[in-house]
PDB file of C-alpha atoms and ligand atoms in Angstrom:
ATOM      1  CA  MET F   1     -49.340  84.749  31.010  1.00  0.00           C
ATOM      2  CA  VAL F   2     -49.597  88.398  32.097  1.00  0.00           C
ATOM      3  CA  GLU F   3     -46.685  90.025  33.902  1.00  0.00           C
ATOM      4  CA  GLY F   4     -48.396  90.147  37.308  1.00  0.00           C
ATOM      5  CA  GLN F   5     -49.052  86.396  37.299  1.00  0.00           C
ATOM      6  CA  ALA F   6     -45.463  85.607  36.315  1.00  0.00           C
ATOM      7  CA  LEU F   7     -44.232  87.819  39.142  1.00  0.00           C
ATOM      8  CA  GLU F   8     -46.506  86.116  41.626  1.00  0.00           C
ATOM      9  CA  LEU F   9     -45.189  82.747  40.490  1.00  0.00           C
ATOM     10  CA  SER F  10     -41.564  83.792  40.786  1.00  0.00           C
ATOM     11  CA  LEU F  11     -42.184  85.253  44.248  1.00  0.00           C
ATOM     12  CA  GLU F  12     -43.825  81.963  45.238  1.00  0.00           C
ATOM     13  CA  ARG F  13     -40.866  80.073  43.803  1.00  0.00           C
ATOM     14  CA  LEU F  14     -38.479  82.276  45.802  1.00  0.00           C
ATOM     15  CA  ALA F  15     -40.544  81.589  48.931  1.00  0.00           C
ATOM     16  CA  GLN F  16     -40.331  77.825  48.300  1.00  0.00           C
ATOM     17  CA  ASP F  17     -36.542  78.066  48.032  1.00  0.00           C
ATOM     18  CA  ALA F  18     -36.324  80.227  51.167  1.00  0.00           C
ATOM     19  CA  LEU F  19     -38.296  77.620  53.149  1.00  0.00           C
ATOM     20  CA  ALA F  20     -35.372  75.224  52.697  1.00  0.00           C
ATOM     21  CA  CYS F  21     -32.669  77.750  53.632  1.00  0.00           C
ATOM     22  CA  ASN F  22     -30.042  76.736  56.176  1.00  0.00           C
ATOM     23  CA  GLN F  23     -27.416  79.354  55.489  1.00  0.00           C
ATOM     24  CA  CYS F  24     -27.189  80.528  59.092  1.00  0.00           C
ATOM     25  CA  PRO F  25     -27.662  79.036  62.587  1.00  0.00           C
ATOM     26  CA  LEU F  26     -31.140  80.616  62.949  1.00  0.00           C
ATOM     27  CA  SER F  27     -32.387  77.774  60.726  1.00  0.00           C
ATOM     28  CA  ASN F  28     -31.606  75.317  63.572  1.00  0.00           C
ATOM     29  CA  THR F  29     -34.007  76.927  66.018  1.00  0.00           C
ATOM     30  CA  ARG F  30     -36.829  78.203  63.808  1.00  0.00           C
ATOM     31  CA  THR F  31     -40.275  76.632  63.582  1.00  0.00           C
ATOM     32  CA  ASN F  32     -41.154  78.356  60.297  1.00  0.00           C
ATOM     33  CA  VAL F  33     -39.359  80.522  57.789  1.00  0.00           C
ATOM     34  CA  VAL F  34     -41.259  83.813  57.677  1.00  0.00           C
ATOM     35  CA  PHE F  35     -40.805  84.842  54.061  1.00  0.00           C
ATOM     36  CA  GLY F  36     -43.193  87.812  54.078  1.00  0.00           C
ATOM     37  CA  GLU F  37     -46.627  88.493  52.669  1.00  0.00           C
ATOM     38  CA  GLY F  38     -48.672  91.023  50.789  1.00  0.00           C
ATOM     39  CA  HIS F  39     -49.162  92.246  47.254  1.00  0.00           C
ATOM     40  CA  PRO F  40     -46.608  90.757  44.822  1.00  0.00           C
ATOM     41  CA  GLN F  41     -46.453  94.061  42.942  1.00  0.00           C
ATOM     42  CA  ALA F  42     -46.703  96.359  45.937  1.00  0.00           C
ATOM     43  CA  ASP F  43     -45.261  99.810  45.390  1.00  0.00           C
ATOM     44  CA  LEU F  44     -44.688 100.115  49.148  1.00  0.00           C
ATOM     45  CA  MET F  45     -42.759  97.641  51.334  1.00  0.00           C
ATOM     46  CA  PHE F  46     -42.406  97.518  55.129  1.00  0.00           C
ATOM     47  CA  ILE F  47     -39.302  95.752  56.405  1.00  0.00           C
ATOM     48  CA  GLY F  48     -38.852  94.848  60.052  1.00  0.00           C
ATOM     49  CA  GLU F  49     -36.081  93.176  61.996  1.00  0.00           C
ATOM     50  CA  GLY F  50     -36.970  89.508  62.338  1.00  0.00           C
ATOM     51  CA  PRO F  51     -39.878  87.220  63.259  1.00  0.00           C
ATOM     52  CA  GLY F  52     -40.979  87.040  66.883  1.00  0.00           C
ATOM     53  CA  GLU F  53     -42.622  84.108  68.644  1.00  0.00           C
ATOM     54  CA  THR F  54     -46.060  84.440  66.994  1.00  0.00           C
ATOM     55  CA  GLU F  55     -44.524  84.950  63.569  1.00  0.00           C
ATOM     56  CA  ASP F  56     -42.263  81.904  64.030  1.00  0.00           C
ATOM     57  CA  ARG F  57     -45.296  79.816  65.028  1.00  0.00           C
ATOM     58  CA  THR F  58     -47.574  81.009  62.219  1.00  0.00           C
ATOM     59  CA  GLY F  59     -45.046  81.654  59.419  1.00  0.00           C
ATOM     60  CA  ARG F  60     -46.521  85.143  58.891  1.00  0.00           C
ATOM     61  CA  PRO F  61     -44.801  88.522  59.460  1.00  0.00           C
ATOM     62  CA  PHE F  62     -45.979  91.084  62.001  1.00  0.00           C
ATOM     63  CA  VAL F  63     -48.982  89.206  63.377  1.00  0.00           C
ATOM     64  CA  GLY F  64     -48.178  89.441  67.109  1.00  0.00           C
ATOM     65  CA  LYS F  65     -48.614  92.541  69.300  1.00  0.00           C
ATOM     66  CA  ALA F  66     -46.118  94.626  67.278  1.00  0.00           C
ATOM     67  CA  GLY F  67     -47.907  93.501  64.115  1.00  0.00           C
ATOM     68  CA  GLN F  68     -51.256  94.644  65.454  1.00  0.00           C
ATOM     69  CA  LYS F  69     -49.670  98.018  66.198  1.00  0.00           C
ATOM     70  CA  LEU F  70     -48.274  98.144  62.657  1.00  0.00           C
ATOM     71  CA  THR F  71     -51.727  97.385  61.205  1.00  0.00           C
ATOM     72  CA  GLU F  72     -53.145 100.232  63.328  1.00  0.00           C
ATOM     73  CA  ILE F  73     -50.441 102.638  62.097  1.00  0.00           C
ATOM     74  CA  LEU F  74     -51.200 101.695  58.481  1.00  0.00           C
ATOM     75  CA  LYS F  75     -54.936 102.061  58.962  1.00  0.00           C
ATOM     76  CA  SER F  76     -54.459 105.603  60.321  1.00  0.00           C
ATOM     77  CA  VAL F  77     -53.552 106.652  56.745  1.00  0.00           C
ATOM     78  CA  LYS F  78     -55.878 104.133  55.062  1.00  0.00           C
ATOM     79  CA  ILE F  79     -53.142 101.721  53.983  1.00  0.00           C
ATOM     80  CA  GLU F  80     -54.337  98.084  53.865  1.00  0.00           C
ATOM     81  CA  ARG F  81     -51.899  95.289  54.653  1.00  0.00           C
ATOM     82  CA  ASP F  82     -52.974  93.468  51.466  1.00  0.00           C
ATOM     83  CA  ASP F  83     -51.857  96.394  49.323  1.00  0.00           C
ATOM     84  CA  VAL F  84     -48.270  96.495  50.631  1.00  0.00           C
ATOM     85  CA  PHE F  85     -45.584  93.832  51.116  1.00  0.00           C
ATOM     86  CA  ILE F  86     -44.398  93.146  54.661  1.00  0.00           C
ATOM     87  CA  THR F  87     -41.229  91.243  55.496  1.00  0.00           C
ATOM     88  CA  ASN F  88     -38.109  91.285  57.694  1.00  0.00           C
ATOM     89  CA  VAL F  89     -34.346  91.483  57.182  1.00  0.00           C
ATOM     90  CA  VAL F  90     -33.993  87.989  58.681  1.00  0.00           C
ATOM     91  CA  LYS F  91     -36.586  85.374  57.804  1.00  0.00           C
ATOM     92  CA  CYS F  92     -36.036  83.132  60.859  1.00  0.00           C
ATOM     93  CA  ARG F  93     -36.658  84.028  64.485  1.00  0.00           C
ATOM     94  CA  PRO F  94     -33.601  84.960  66.539  1.00  0.00           C
ATOM     95  CA  PRO F  95     -33.841  82.995  69.821  1.00  0.00           C
ATOM     96  CA  GLU F  96     -35.363  85.003  72.701  1.00  0.00           C
ATOM     97  CA  ASN F  97     -36.128  87.745  70.127  1.00  0.00           C
ATOM     98  CA  ARG F  98     -32.557  89.010  70.340  1.00  0.00           C
ATOM     99  CA  VAL F  99     -31.303  91.456  67.724  1.00  0.00           C
ATOM    100  CA  PRO F 100     -30.060  89.472  64.705  1.00  0.00           C
ATOM    101  CA  ALA F 101     -26.272  89.288  64.413  1.00  0.00           C
ATOM    102  CA  ARG F 102     -24.585  91.054  61.505  1.00  0.00           C
ATOM    103  CA  ALA F 103     -23.590  87.652  60.052  1.00  0.00           C
ATOM    104  CA  GLU F 104     -27.238  86.496  60.182  1.00  0.00           C
ATOM    105  CA  VAL F 105     -28.424  89.657  58.422  1.00  0.00           C
ATOM    106  CA  ASP F 106     -25.717  89.202  55.786  1.00  0.00           C
ATOM    107  CA  ALA F 107     -26.604  85.521  55.296  1.00  0.00           C
ATOM    108  CA  CYS F 108     -30.256  86.465  54.706  1.00  0.00           C
ATOM    109  CA  ALA F 109     -29.589  89.542  52.547  1.00  0.00           C
ATOM    110  CA  ASP F 110     -29.850  87.752  49.198  1.00  0.00           C
ATOM    111  CA  TRP F 111     -33.451  86.668  49.950  1.00  0.00           C
ATOM    112  CA  LEU F 112     -34.405  90.244  50.759  1.00  0.00           C
ATOM    113  CA  THR F 113     -32.630  91.663  47.715  1.00  0.00           C
ATOM    114  CA  ALA F 114     -34.352  89.089  45.496  1.00  0.00           C
ATOM    115  CA  GLN F 115     -37.755  89.963  46.988  1.00  0.00           C
ATOM    116  CA  ILE F 116     -37.175  93.666  46.349  1.00  0.00           C
ATOM    117  CA  GLY F 117     -35.950  92.897  42.827  1.00  0.00           C
ATOM    118  CA  LEU F 118     -39.175  91.043  42.010  1.00  0.00           C
ATOM    119  CA  ILE F 119     -41.601  93.394  43.765  1.00  0.00           C
ATOM    120  CA  ARG F 120     -39.848  96.613  42.670  1.00  0.00           C
ATOM    121  CA  PRO F 121     -41.460  98.984  45.180  1.00  0.00           C
ATOM    122  CA  LEU F 122     -41.248 102.755  44.858  1.00  0.00           C
ATOM    123  CA  LEU F 123     -40.609 103.149  48.591  1.00  0.00           C
ATOM    124  CA  ILE F 124     -39.263 100.927  51.365  1.00  0.00           C
ATOM    125  CA  VAL F 125     -40.176 101.765  54.957  1.00  0.00           C
ATOM    126  CA  THR F 126     -37.741 100.229  57.445  1.00  0.00           C
ATOM    127  CA  LEU F 127     -38.933  99.570  60.995  1.00  0.00           C
ATOM    128  CA  GLY F 128     -36.398  99.915  63.818  1.00  0.00           C
ATOM    129  CA  ASN F 129     -32.592  99.956  63.996  1.00  0.00           C
ATOM    130  CA  THR F 130     -31.567  96.774  62.205  1.00  0.00           C
ATOM    131  CA  PRO F 131     -33.216  97.318  58.797  1.00  0.00           C
ATOM    132  CA  ALA F 132     -32.369 101.050  58.775  1.00  0.00           C
ATOM    133  CA  GLN F 133     -28.699 100.305  59.433  1.00  0.00           C
ATOM    134  CA  HIS F 134     -28.736  97.503  56.860  1.00  0.00           C
ATOM    135  CA  PHE F 135     -30.184  99.635  54.058  1.00  0.00           C
ATOM    136  CA  LEU F 136     -28.298 102.816  54.835  1.00  0.00           C
ATOM    137  CA  GLY F 137     -24.988 101.200  55.812  1.00  0.00           C
ATOM    138  CA  ARG F 138     -24.866 103.502  58.845  1.00  0.00           C
ATOM    139  CA  ASN F 139     -24.409 102.939  62.565  1.00  0.00           C
ATOM    140  CA  GLU F 140     -26.572 105.691  64.032  1.00  0.00           C
ATOM    141  CA  GLY F 141     -29.683 104.689  65.938  1.00  0.00           C
ATOM    142  CA  ILE F 142     -33.219 104.969  64.611  1.00  0.00           C
ATOM    143  CA  GLY F 143     -33.764 108.183  66.613  1.00  0.00           C
ATOM    144  CA  GLN F 144     -31.231 109.897  64.310  1.00  0.00           C
ATOM    145  CA  LEU F 145     -32.121 108.086  61.089  1.00  0.00           C
ATOM    146  CA  ARG F 146     -35.934 108.152  61.143  1.00  0.00           C
ATOM    147  CA  GLY F 147     -38.200 110.559  59.354  1.00  0.00           C
ATOM    148  CA  LYS F 148     -35.917 111.292  56.377  1.00  0.00           C
ATOM    149  CA  LEU F 149     -35.824 109.974  52.826  1.00  0.00           C
ATOM    150  CA  TYR F 150     -32.733 108.147  51.594  1.00  0.00           C
ATOM    151  CA  ARG F 151     -31.948 106.204  48.451  1.00  0.00           C
ATOM    152  CA  TRP F 152     -30.873 102.564  48.446  1.00  0.00           C
ATOM    153  CA  LYS F 153     -28.119 101.862  45.915  1.00  0.00           C
ATOM    154  CA  GLY F 154     -29.006 105.184  44.309  1.00  0.00           C
ATOM    155  CA  GLY F 155     -32.479 103.920  43.353  1.00  0.00           C
ATOM    156  CA  ILE F 156     -35.431 102.951  45.536  1.00  0.00           C
ATOM    157  CA  GLU F 157     -36.357 105.421  48.264  1.00  0.00           C
ATOM    158  CA  VAL F 158     -35.958 104.295  51.874  1.00  0.00           C
ATOM    159  CA  PHE F 159     -37.767 105.898  54.809  1.00  0.00           C
ATOM    160  CA  PRO F 160     -36.832 104.667  58.314  1.00  0.00           C
ATOM    161  CA  MET F 161     -39.447 104.679  61.088  1.00  0.00           C
ATOM    162  CA  PHE F 162     -39.479 103.474  64.696  1.00  0.00           C
ATOM    163  CA  HIS F 163     -40.281  99.794  65.212  1.00  0.00           C
ATOM    164  CA  PRO F 164     -43.928  99.363  66.350  1.00  0.00           C
ATOM    165  CA  SER F 165     -42.747  97.414  69.424  1.00  0.00           C
ATOM    166  CA  TYR F 166     -40.952 100.587  70.557  1.00  0.00           C
ATOM    167  CA  LEU F 167     -44.332 102.347  70.636  1.00  0.00           C
ATOM    168  CA  LEU F 168     -45.721  99.552  72.791  1.00  0.00           C
ATOM    169  CA  ARG F 169     -42.917 100.146  75.287  1.00  0.00           C
ATOM    170  CA  TYR F 170     -43.301 103.960  75.226  1.00  0.00           C
ATOM    171  CA  PRO F 171     -47.020 104.601  74.772  1.00  0.00           C
ATOM    172  CA  SER F 172     -46.913 108.352  75.582  1.00  0.00           C
ATOM    173  CA  LYS F 173     -48.442 110.503  72.834  1.00  0.00           C
ATOM    174  CA  THR F 174     -46.841 113.783  73.873  1.00  0.00           C
ATOM    175  CA  LYS F 175     -45.092 115.959  71.311  1.00  0.00           C
ATOM    176  CA  GLY F 176     -41.700 114.447  70.427  1.00  0.00           C
ATOM    177  CA  SER F 177     -42.585 110.970  71.742  1.00  0.00           C
ATOM    178  CA  PRO F 178     -42.006 107.910  69.493  1.00  0.00           C
ATOM    179  CA  LYS F 179     -45.770 107.600  69.016  1.00  0.00           C
ATOM    180  CA  TYR F 180     -46.161 111.244  68.039  1.00  0.00           C
ATOM    181  CA  LEU F 181     -43.202 111.053  65.624  1.00  0.00           C
ATOM    182  CA  THR F 182     -44.537 107.826  64.103  1.00  0.00           C
ATOM    183  CA  TRP F 183     -47.860 109.500  63.502  1.00  0.00           C
ATOM    184  CA  LEU F 184     -46.014 112.255  61.603  1.00  0.00           C
ATOM    185  CA  ASP F 185     -43.830 109.729  59.758  1.00  0.00           C
ATOM    186  CA  ILE F 186     -46.670 107.574  58.451  1.00  0.00           C
ATOM    187  CA  GLN F 187     -48.337 110.703  57.086  1.00  0.00           C
ATOM    188  CA  THR F 188     -45.090 111.561  55.302  1.00  0.00           C
ATOM    189  CA  VAL F 189     -45.114 108.027  53.833  1.00  0.00           C
ATOM    190  CA  ALA F 190     -48.697 108.427  52.576  1.00  0.00           C
ATOM    191  CA  GLU F 191     -47.910 111.829  51.049  1.00  0.00           C
ATOM    192  CA  ARG F 192     -44.727 110.573  49.431  1.00  0.00           C
ATOM    193  CA  MET F 193     -46.593 107.608  47.924  1.00  0.00           C
ATOM    194  CA  SER F 194     -49.202 109.951  46.421  1.00  0.00           C
ATOM    195  CA  PHE F 195     -46.400 111.977  44.880  1.00  0.00           C
ATOM    196  CA  LEU F 196     -44.458 108.960  43.563  1.00  0.00           C
ATOM    197  CA  ARG F 197     -47.638 107.394  42.109  1.00  0.00           C
ATOM    198  CA  SER F 198     -48.592 110.675  40.448  1.00  0.00           C
ATOM    199  CA  ARG F 199     -45.316 110.602  38.495  1.00  0.00           C
ATOM    200  CA  ILE F 200     -46.055 107.206  36.921  1.00  0.00           C
ATOM    201  CA  PRO F 201     -47.038 107.722  33.271  1.00  0.00           C
ATOM    202  CA  GLY F 202     -50.740 107.078  32.729  1.00  0.00           C
ATOM    203  CA  SER F 203     -51.605 107.385  36.448  1.00  0.00           C
TER     204      SER F 203
HETATM  205  N1  URA T   1     -40.945  92.229  64.874  1.00  0.00           N
HETATM  206  C1  URA T   1     -40.362  92.280  63.652  1.00  0.00           C
HETATM  207  O1  URA T   1     -39.374  92.984  63.426  1.00  0.00           O
HETATM  208  N2  URA T   1     -40.903  91.532  62.693  1.00  0.00           N
HETATM  209  C2  URA T   1     -41.974  90.760  62.858  1.00  0.00           C
HETATM  210  O2  URA T   1     -42.403  90.103  61.906  1.00  0.00           O
HETATM  211  C3  URA T   1     -42.551  90.736  64.138  1.00  0.00           C
HETATM  212  C4  URA T   1     -42.032  91.481  65.127  1.00  0.00           C
END
């Protein structure tokens, strides 16, 4: 079996295990565990906060209005959803779409760490406050954290961006607006990926 197939199998196995998870109270109210989807060997991952109503119903990440906005943002720099891996810090919907509690994020962290360990991306883009604070271990808001490169555990690069739902709430495109800054940020992501890929031997 070639390495890619083995990886795909182990990611599927991880997903099967996650479907049975009841390590936090979110498991009592979920319809589906939203494990994540995309390329099993993606070199770029997008990590949001937690599933919303549509995601809970369908079992797929970022497929509601915020997901459509994310797809649009990706398309603006010719990134296809199938080429990246998209998931969330918590795999079950917080009731009423509230922000997940610290204990819920901590209870779910091993699934996320295992996903990252199997996929081994070059860059992780976090979307919104919760994943940025989780990866960076910092309390500042996304307005302060976004648009800069960090390293997670001294290794994989992390680049925080605004959550796409924030752009839906503040649709202005003027200079300095969330939409304007996101447009700059996704270009930085595309440029950084070109650079990181160019450093891979044989690329
Ligand atoms: N918001 C998120 O953070 N994740 C989703 O999957 C959907 C909406």
